Amino acid sequence: MAGITGIFLILLSVDVVLGPLLTFIVGNEKKKSLKFDLSVIVFIQLGAFFYGMYTVFEGRPAWLVFVGDRFELVQAYEVDNKYLDNAQPEFSDISWRGPHWIGAKLPEDAKARDELLFSSVSESIDLPQRSDLYVSYSAVAADISQRAIPLSELISFNIPEVVKSELVKWPSADSYLPIYSGSKDSSMTVLLRRETAEVIAIVDLAPW
């Protein structure tokens, strides 16, 4: 998500600052090349705008996938298209309405597991990026409940006062799991109700 924020800053600087500034610099009516210069500026602004919009489109959050002992945030560009044909219908399209909570399960076939391991090493395509291995949230709810971590563990990774002030907002939460989004430093915490695996909230607390 930090990458998308950077793109918005580029769009802002080019369309709001750089474009008008360049127009002011070259804006001399006596210049023979004025029309050409203005055309170049417009081209630069349009190029930056469309590049930014494309990047936002590709980088939008697609899925929050439960795998093993955590959730992983998968962005649209990370989903490998070659597996979409074999995905269940509900996972074949990526929504614009924000990421959906789902799960992913390892293939039962040993050969398919070996292929997954190879692709994770050679192509960085691991279980969270494999849409053909996605399952509904309800299909992994029992595993989520089993893996859920007591809230008291958050004090080990955060300032205790900050943890208490955050948790008091969500009294129905009694456990949590990490949300991995590219690096441990950028990871967040999803608060859960263990009995039902219900997602209560995502909070800006270090989960590990």
PDB file of C-alpha atoms in Angstrom:
ATOM      1  CA  MET A   1       0.000   0.000   0.000  1.00  0.00           C
ATOM      2  CA  ALA A   2       2.920   2.328   0.569  1.00  0.00           C
ATOM      3  CA  GLY A   3       3.677   1.993  -3.142  1.00  0.00           C
ATOM      4  CA  ILE A   4       0.206   3.252  -4.054  1.00  0.00           C
ATOM      5  CA  THR A   5       0.629   6.208  -1.694  1.00  0.00           C
ATOM      6  CA  GLY A   6       3.860   7.034  -3.487  1.00  0.00           C
ATOM      7  CA  ILE A   7       2.084   6.987  -6.837  1.00  0.00           C
ATOM      8  CA  PHE A   8      -0.557   9.408  -5.567  1.00  0.00           C
ATOM      9  CA  LEU A   9       2.212  11.742  -4.425  1.00  0.00           C
ATOM     10  CA  ILE A  10       3.757  11.556  -7.895  1.00  0.00           C
ATOM     11  CA  LEU A  11       0.386  12.352  -9.470  1.00  0.00           C
ATOM     12  CA  LEU A  12      -0.037  15.287  -7.121  1.00  0.00           C
ATOM     13  CA  SER A  13       3.428  16.666  -7.830  1.00  0.00           C
ATOM     14  CA  VAL A  14       3.118  16.309 -11.613  1.00  0.00           C
ATOM     15  CA  ASP A  15      -0.474  17.438 -12.110  1.00  0.00           C
ATOM     16  CA  VAL A  16      -0.684  20.096  -9.413  1.00  0.00           C
ATOM     17  CA  VAL A  17       2.888  21.358  -9.085  1.00  0.00           C
ATOM     18  CA  LEU A  18       5.142  20.352 -11.961  1.00  0.00           C
ATOM     19  CA  GLY A  19       2.636  20.971 -14.776  1.00  0.00           C
ATOM     20  CA  PRO A  20       1.675  24.535 -13.805  1.00  0.00           C
ATOM     21  CA  LEU A  21       5.296  25.325 -12.923  1.00  0.00           C
ATOM     22  CA  LEU A  22       6.569  24.222 -16.325  1.00  0.00           C
ATOM     23  CA  THR A  23       3.731  26.097 -18.010  1.00  0.00           C
ATOM     24  CA  PHE A  24       4.759  29.246 -16.153  1.00  0.00           C
ATOM     25  CA  ILE A  25       8.407  28.779 -17.152  1.00  0.00           C
ATOM     26  CA  VAL A  26       7.742  28.279 -20.865  1.00  0.00           C
ATOM     27  CA  GLY A  27       4.726  30.576 -21.007  1.00  0.00           C
ATOM     28  CA  ASN A  28       6.204  33.211 -23.272  1.00  0.00           C
ATOM     29  CA  GLU A  29       3.840  34.133 -26.110  1.00  0.00           C
ATOM     30  CA  LYS A  30       6.747  35.269 -28.267  1.00  0.00           C
ATOM     31  CA  LYS A  31       8.354  31.832 -28.287  1.00  0.00           C
ATOM     32  CA  LYS A  32       7.960  30.070 -31.622  1.00  0.00           C
ATOM     33  CA  SER A  33       7.990  26.703 -29.894  1.00  0.00           C
ATOM     34  CA  LEU A  34       5.334  27.603 -27.305  1.00  0.00           C
ATOM     35  CA  LYS A  35       2.687  25.258 -28.729  1.00  0.00           C
ATOM     36  CA  PHE A  36       5.179  22.410 -28.864  1.00  0.00           C
ATOM     37  CA  ASP A  37       6.365  23.074 -25.301  1.00  0.00           C
ATOM     38  CA  LEU A  38       2.807  23.137 -23.987  1.00  0.00           C
ATOM     39  CA  SER A  39       2.025  19.926 -25.868  1.00  0.00           C
ATOM     40  CA  VAL A  40       4.995  18.218 -24.208  1.00  0.00           C
ATOM     41  CA  ILE A  41       3.822  19.380 -20.769  1.00  0.00           C
ATOM     42  CA  VAL A  42       0.307  18.062 -21.413  1.00  0.00           C
ATOM     43  CA  PHE A  43       1.777  14.765 -22.618  1.00  0.00           C
ATOM     44  CA  ILE A  44       3.887  14.461 -19.448  1.00  0.00           C
ATOM     45  CA  GLN A  45       0.878  15.160 -17.233  1.00  0.00           C
ATOM     46  CA  LEU A  46      -1.354  12.696 -19.060  1.00  0.00           C
ATOM     47  CA  GLY A  47       1.366  10.055 -19.030  1.00  0.00           C
ATOM     48  CA  ALA A  48       1.858  10.434 -15.286  1.00  0.00           C
ATOM     49  CA  PHE A  49      -1.895  10.353 -14.685  1.00  0.00           C
ATOM     50  CA  PHE A  50      -2.542   7.175 -16.683  1.00  0.00           C
ATOM     51  CA  TYR A  51       0.538   5.475 -15.235  1.00  0.00           C
ATOM     52  CA  GLY A  52      -0.657   6.323 -11.758  1.00  0.00           C
ATOM     53  CA  MET A  53      -4.175   5.069 -12.389  1.00  0.00           C
ATOM     54  CA  TYR A  54      -2.867   1.831 -13.880  1.00  0.00           C
ATOM     55  CA  THR A  55      -0.618   1.303 -10.860  1.00  0.00           C
ATOM     56  CA  VAL A  56      -3.512   1.941  -8.491  1.00  0.00           C
ATOM     57  CA  PHE A  57      -5.621  -0.542 -10.475  1.00  0.00           C
ATOM     58  CA  GLU A  58      -2.946  -3.235 -10.328  1.00  0.00           C
ATOM     59  CA  GLY A  59      -1.953  -2.527  -6.737  1.00  0.00           C
ATOM     60  CA  ARG A  60      -5.411  -2.480  -5.174  1.00  0.00           C
ATOM     61  CA  PRO A  61      -5.923  -4.922  -2.292  1.00  0.00           C
ATOM     62  CA  ALA A  62      -7.592  -8.051  -3.629  1.00  0.00           C
ATOM     63  CA  TRP A  63      -7.721 -10.716  -0.923  1.00  0.00           C
ATOM     64  CA  LEU A  64      -6.915 -11.267   2.731  1.00  0.00           C
ATOM     65  CA  VAL A  65      -5.933 -14.918   2.629  1.00  0.00           C
ATOM     66  CA  PHE A  66      -5.597 -17.144   5.678  1.00  0.00           C
ATOM     67  CA  VAL A  67      -2.623 -19.458   5.260  1.00  0.00           C
ATOM     68  CA  GLY A  68      -1.179 -21.556   8.065  1.00  0.00           C
ATOM     69  CA  ASP A  69      -0.943 -19.201  11.021  1.00  0.00           C
ATOM     70  CA  ARG A  70      -1.664 -15.751   9.596  1.00  0.00           C
ATOM     71  CA  PHE A  71      -3.480 -13.709   6.996  1.00  0.00           C
ATOM     72  CA  GLU A  72      -1.658 -12.368   3.957  1.00  0.00           C
ATOM     73  CA  LEU A  73      -2.695  -9.291   2.025  1.00  0.00           C
ATOM     74  CA  VAL A  74      -2.646 -10.080  -1.700  1.00  0.00           C
ATOM     75  CA  GLN A  75      -2.715  -7.206  -4.178  1.00  0.00           C
ATOM     76  CA  ALA A  76      -4.317  -7.537  -7.595  1.00  0.00           C
ATOM     77  CA  TYR A  77      -1.040  -7.723  -9.521  1.00  0.00           C
ATOM     78  CA  GLU A  78       0.175 -10.579  -7.304  1.00  0.00           C
ATOM     79  CA  VAL A  79      -2.605 -12.946  -8.360  1.00  0.00           C
ATOM     80  CA  ASP A  80      -1.197 -15.162 -11.099  1.00  0.00           C
ATOM     81  CA  ASN A  81      -3.631 -15.053 -14.020  1.00  0.00           C
ATOM     82  CA  LYS A  82      -2.718 -18.485 -15.348  1.00  0.00           C
ATOM     83  CA  TYR A  83      -4.533 -20.096 -12.413  1.00  0.00           C
ATOM     84  CA  LEU A  84      -7.752 -18.086 -12.713  1.00  0.00           C
ATOM     85  CA  ASP A  85      -9.370 -20.543 -15.129  1.00  0.00           C
ATOM     86  CA  ASN A  86      -9.195 -23.260 -12.483  1.00  0.00           C
ATOM     87  CA  ALA A  87     -10.378 -21.039  -9.644  1.00  0.00           C
ATOM     88  CA  GLN A  88     -13.845 -21.287  -8.162  1.00  0.00           C
ATOM     89  CA  PRO A  89     -16.198 -18.690  -9.718  1.00  0.00           C
ATOM     90  CA  GLU A  90     -16.237 -16.465  -6.630  1.00  0.00           C
ATOM     91  CA  PHE A  91     -12.447 -16.083  -6.841  1.00  0.00           C
ATOM     92  CA  SER A  92     -12.092 -15.518 -10.581  1.00  0.00           C
ATOM     93  CA  ASP A  93     -12.776 -11.770 -10.422  1.00  0.00           C
ATOM     94  CA  ILE A  94     -11.084  -9.192  -8.229  1.00  0.00           C
ATOM     95  CA  SER A  95     -13.472  -6.717  -6.671  1.00  0.00           C
ATOM     96  CA  TRP A  96     -13.014  -2.955  -6.467  1.00  0.00           C
ATOM     97  CA  ARG A  97     -14.877  -2.921  -3.144  1.00  0.00           C
ATOM     98  CA  GLY A  98     -11.871  -3.849  -1.056  1.00  0.00           C
ATOM     99  CA  PRO A  99     -10.197  -7.121  -0.118  1.00  0.00           C
ATOM    100  CA  HIS A 100     -12.324 -10.121   0.833  1.00  0.00           C
ATOM    101  CA  TRP A 101     -11.512 -12.538   3.647  1.00  0.00           C
ATOM    102  CA  ILE A 102     -10.824 -16.009   2.293  1.00  0.00           C
ATOM    103  CA  GLY A 103      -8.546 -18.989   2.835  1.00  0.00           C
ATOM    104  CA  ALA A 104      -6.151 -21.079   0.780  1.00  0.00           C
ATOM    105  CA  LYS A 105      -5.382 -24.752   1.193  1.00  0.00           C
ATOM    106  CA  LEU A 106      -2.468 -26.842   0.027  1.00  0.00           C
ATOM    107  CA  PRO A 107      -3.263 -29.285  -2.792  1.00  0.00           C
ATOM    108  CA  GLU A 108      -3.856 -32.844  -1.668  1.00  0.00           C
ATOM    109  CA  ASP A 109      -1.811 -34.318  -4.509  1.00  0.00           C
ATOM    110  CA  ALA A 110       1.884 -34.723  -3.642  1.00  0.00           C
ATOM    111  CA  LYS A 111       3.030 -33.759  -7.140  1.00  0.00           C
ATOM    112  CA  ALA A 112       0.944 -30.587  -7.037  1.00  0.00           C
ATOM    113  CA  ARG A 113       2.505 -29.712  -3.684  1.00  0.00           C
ATOM    114  CA  ASP A 114       5.972 -30.146  -5.158  1.00  0.00           C
ATOM    115  CA  GLU A 115       5.031 -27.876  -8.071  1.00  0.00           C
ATOM    116  CA  LEU A 116       3.775 -25.252  -5.618  1.00  0.00           C
ATOM    117  CA  LEU A 117       7.038 -25.416  -3.702  1.00  0.00           C
ATOM    118  CA  PHE A 118       9.023 -25.028  -6.925  1.00  0.00           C
ATOM    119  CA  SER A 119       6.955 -22.046  -8.091  1.00  0.00           C
ATOM    120  CA  SER A 120       7.310 -20.351  -4.706  1.00  0.00           C
ATOM    121  CA  VAL A 121      11.094 -20.552  -5.002  1.00  0.00           C
ATOM    122  CA  SER A 122      11.545 -19.886  -8.718  1.00  0.00           C
ATOM    123  CA  GLU A 123       8.673 -17.479  -9.441  1.00  0.00           C
ATOM    124  CA  SER A 124       7.671 -16.162  -5.984  1.00  0.00           C
ATOM    125  CA  ILE A 125       4.195 -17.601  -6.562  1.00  0.00           C
ATOM    126  CA  ASP A 126       3.204 -19.122  -3.258  1.00  0.00           C
ATOM    127  CA  LEU A 127      -0.059 -20.370  -1.789  1.00  0.00           C
ATOM    128  CA  PRO A 128      -1.595 -16.876  -1.216  1.00  0.00           C
ATOM    129  CA  GLN A 129      -1.172 -16.000  -4.924  1.00  0.00           C
ATOM    130  CA  ARG A 130      -2.766 -19.213  -6.220  1.00  0.00           C
ATOM    131  CA  SER A 131      -6.407 -18.419  -6.922  1.00  0.00           C
ATOM    132  CA  ASP A 132      -7.064 -22.042  -7.884  1.00  0.00           C
ATOM    133  CA  LEU A 133      -6.342 -23.017  -4.274  1.00  0.00           C
ATOM    134  CA  TYR A 134      -8.625 -20.432  -2.676  1.00  0.00           C
ATOM    135  CA  VAL A 135     -11.476 -21.557  -0.449  1.00  0.00           C
ATOM    136  CA  SER A 136     -14.212 -19.709   1.394  1.00  0.00           C
ATOM    137  CA  TYR A 137     -13.586 -18.154   4.792  1.00  0.00           C
ATOM    138  CA  SER A 138     -15.993 -20.603   6.379  1.00  0.00           C
ATOM    139  CA  ALA A 139     -13.877 -23.491   5.069  1.00  0.00           C
ATOM    140  CA  VAL A 140     -10.910 -22.334   7.174  1.00  0.00           C
ATOM    141  CA  ALA A 141     -12.826 -20.913  10.143  1.00  0.00           C
ATOM    142  CA  ALA A 142     -12.003 -23.886  12.370  1.00  0.00           C
ATOM    143  CA  ASP A 143      -8.293 -23.550  11.555  1.00  0.00           C
ATOM    144  CA  ILE A 144      -8.426 -19.817  12.287  1.00  0.00           C
ATOM    145  CA  SER A 145     -10.013 -20.444  15.682  1.00  0.00           C
ATOM    146  CA  GLN A 146      -7.379 -23.039  16.469  1.00  0.00           C
ATOM    147  CA  ARG A 147      -4.502 -20.747  15.469  1.00  0.00           C
ATOM    148  CA  ALA A 148      -5.862 -17.581  17.095  1.00  0.00           C
ATOM    149  CA  ILE A 149      -3.460 -16.048  19.622  1.00  0.00           C
ATOM    150  CA  PRO A 150      -4.470 -14.670  23.050  1.00  0.00           C
ATOM    151  CA  LEU A 151      -4.615 -10.871  23.124  1.00  0.00           C
ATOM    152  CA  SER A 152      -2.217 -10.797  26.058  1.00  0.00           C
ATOM    153  CA  GLU A 153       0.602 -11.692  23.652  1.00  0.00           C
ATOM    154  CA  LEU A 154       0.332  -8.284  21.974  1.00  0.00           C
ATOM    155  CA  ILE A 155       1.938  -6.662  25.011  1.00  0.00           C
ATOM    156  CA  SER A 156       5.174  -8.451  24.116  1.00  0.00           C
ATOM    157  CA  PHE A 157       5.416  -6.538  20.823  1.00  0.00           C
ATOM    158  CA  ASN A 158       3.829  -3.177  21.631  1.00  0.00           C
ATOM    159  CA  ILE A 159       3.720  -0.535  24.345  1.00  0.00           C
ATOM    160  CA  PRO A 160       1.268  -1.954  26.930  1.00  0.00           C
ATOM    161  CA  GLU A 161      -0.666   1.314  27.272  1.00  0.00           C
ATOM    162  CA  VAL A 162      -1.154   1.484  23.498  1.00  0.00           C
ATOM    163  CA  VAL A 163      -2.452  -2.086  23.422  1.00  0.00           C
ATOM    164  CA  LYS A 164      -4.923  -1.423  26.231  1.00  0.00           C
ATOM    165  CA  SER A 165      -6.222   1.789  24.665  1.00  0.00           C
ATOM    166  CA  GLU A 166      -6.766  -0.005  21.344  1.00  0.00           C
ATOM    167  CA  LEU A 167      -8.378  -3.158  22.710  1.00  0.00           C
ATOM    168  CA  VAL A 168     -10.873  -1.270  24.851  1.00  0.00           C
ATOM    169  CA  LYS A 169     -12.517  -0.154  21.591  1.00  0.00           C
ATOM    170  CA  TRP A 170     -13.227  -3.778  20.635  1.00  0.00           C
ATOM    171  CA  PRO A 171     -14.582  -5.581  23.718  1.00  0.00           C
ATOM    172  CA  SER A 172     -15.896  -8.551  21.722  1.00  0.00           C
ATOM    173  CA  ALA A 173     -12.392  -9.491  20.535  1.00  0.00           C
ATOM    174  CA  ASP A 174     -10.597 -12.175  22.512  1.00  0.00           C
ATOM    175  CA  SER A 175      -7.760 -13.223  20.187  1.00  0.00           C
ATOM    176  CA  TYR A 176      -5.782 -12.144  17.141  1.00  0.00           C
ATOM    177  CA  LEU A 177      -3.711 -13.176  14.144  1.00  0.00           C
ATOM    178  CA  PRO A 178      -1.073 -11.291  12.131  1.00  0.00           C
ATOM    179  CA  ILE A 179      -1.762  -9.742   8.731  1.00  0.00           C
ATOM    180  CA  TYR A 180       1.381  -9.974   6.621  1.00  0.00           C
ATOM    181  CA  SER A 181       1.651  -7.366   3.876  1.00  0.00           C
ATOM    182  CA  GLY A 182       5.088  -7.732   2.352  1.00  0.00           C
ATOM    183  CA  SER A 183       7.316  -7.391   5.402  1.00  0.00           C
ATOM    184  CA  LYS A 184       7.100  -7.974   9.130  1.00  0.00           C
ATOM    185  CA  ASP A 185       7.607  -4.273   9.806  1.00  0.00           C
ATOM    186  CA  SER A 186       4.468  -3.358   7.855  1.00  0.00           C
ATOM    187  CA  SER A 187       2.334  -6.139   9.315  1.00  0.00           C
ATOM    188  CA  MET A 188      -0.828  -5.355  11.266  1.00  0.00           C
ATOM    189  CA  THR A 189      -3.144  -7.217  13.605  1.00  0.00           C
ATOM    190  CA  VAL A 190      -6.615  -8.602  12.977  1.00  0.00           C
ATOM    191  CA  LEU A 191      -8.736  -8.945  16.096  1.00  0.00           C
ATOM    192  CA  LEU A 192     -10.951 -12.021  16.248  1.00  0.00           C
ATOM    193  CA  ARG A 193     -13.611 -13.774  18.253  1.00  0.00           C
ATOM    194  CA  ARG A 194     -12.074 -17.189  18.684  1.00  0.00           C
ATOM    195  CA  GLU A 195     -15.273 -19.212  19.018  1.00  0.00           C
ATOM    196  CA  THR A 196     -16.657 -18.185  15.632  1.00  0.00           C
ATOM    197  CA  ALA A 197     -13.481 -16.921  13.889  1.00  0.00           C
ATOM    198  CA  GLU A 198     -15.365 -13.664  13.328  1.00  0.00           C
ATOM    199  CA  VAL A 199     -13.209 -10.748  12.210  1.00  0.00           C
ATOM    200  CA  ILE A 200     -13.740  -7.873  14.646  1.00  0.00           C
ATOM    201  CA  ALA A 201     -11.275  -5.246  13.420  1.00  0.00           C
ATOM    202  CA  ILE A 202      -7.883  -4.559  11.905  1.00  0.00           C
ATOM    203  CA  VAL A 203      -5.681  -2.503  14.224  1.00  0.00           C
ATOM    204  CA  ASP A 204      -2.285  -0.893  13.857  1.00  0.00           C
ATOM    205  CA  LEU A 205      -0.490  -3.055  16.410  1.00  0.00           C
ATOM    206  CA  ALA A 206       2.601  -5.161  15.796  1.00  0.00           C
ATOM    207  CA  PRO A 207       1.531  -8.826  15.830  1.00  0.00           C
ATOM    208  CA  TRP A 208       5.061 -10.229  16.261  1.00  0.00           C
TER     209      TRP A 208
END
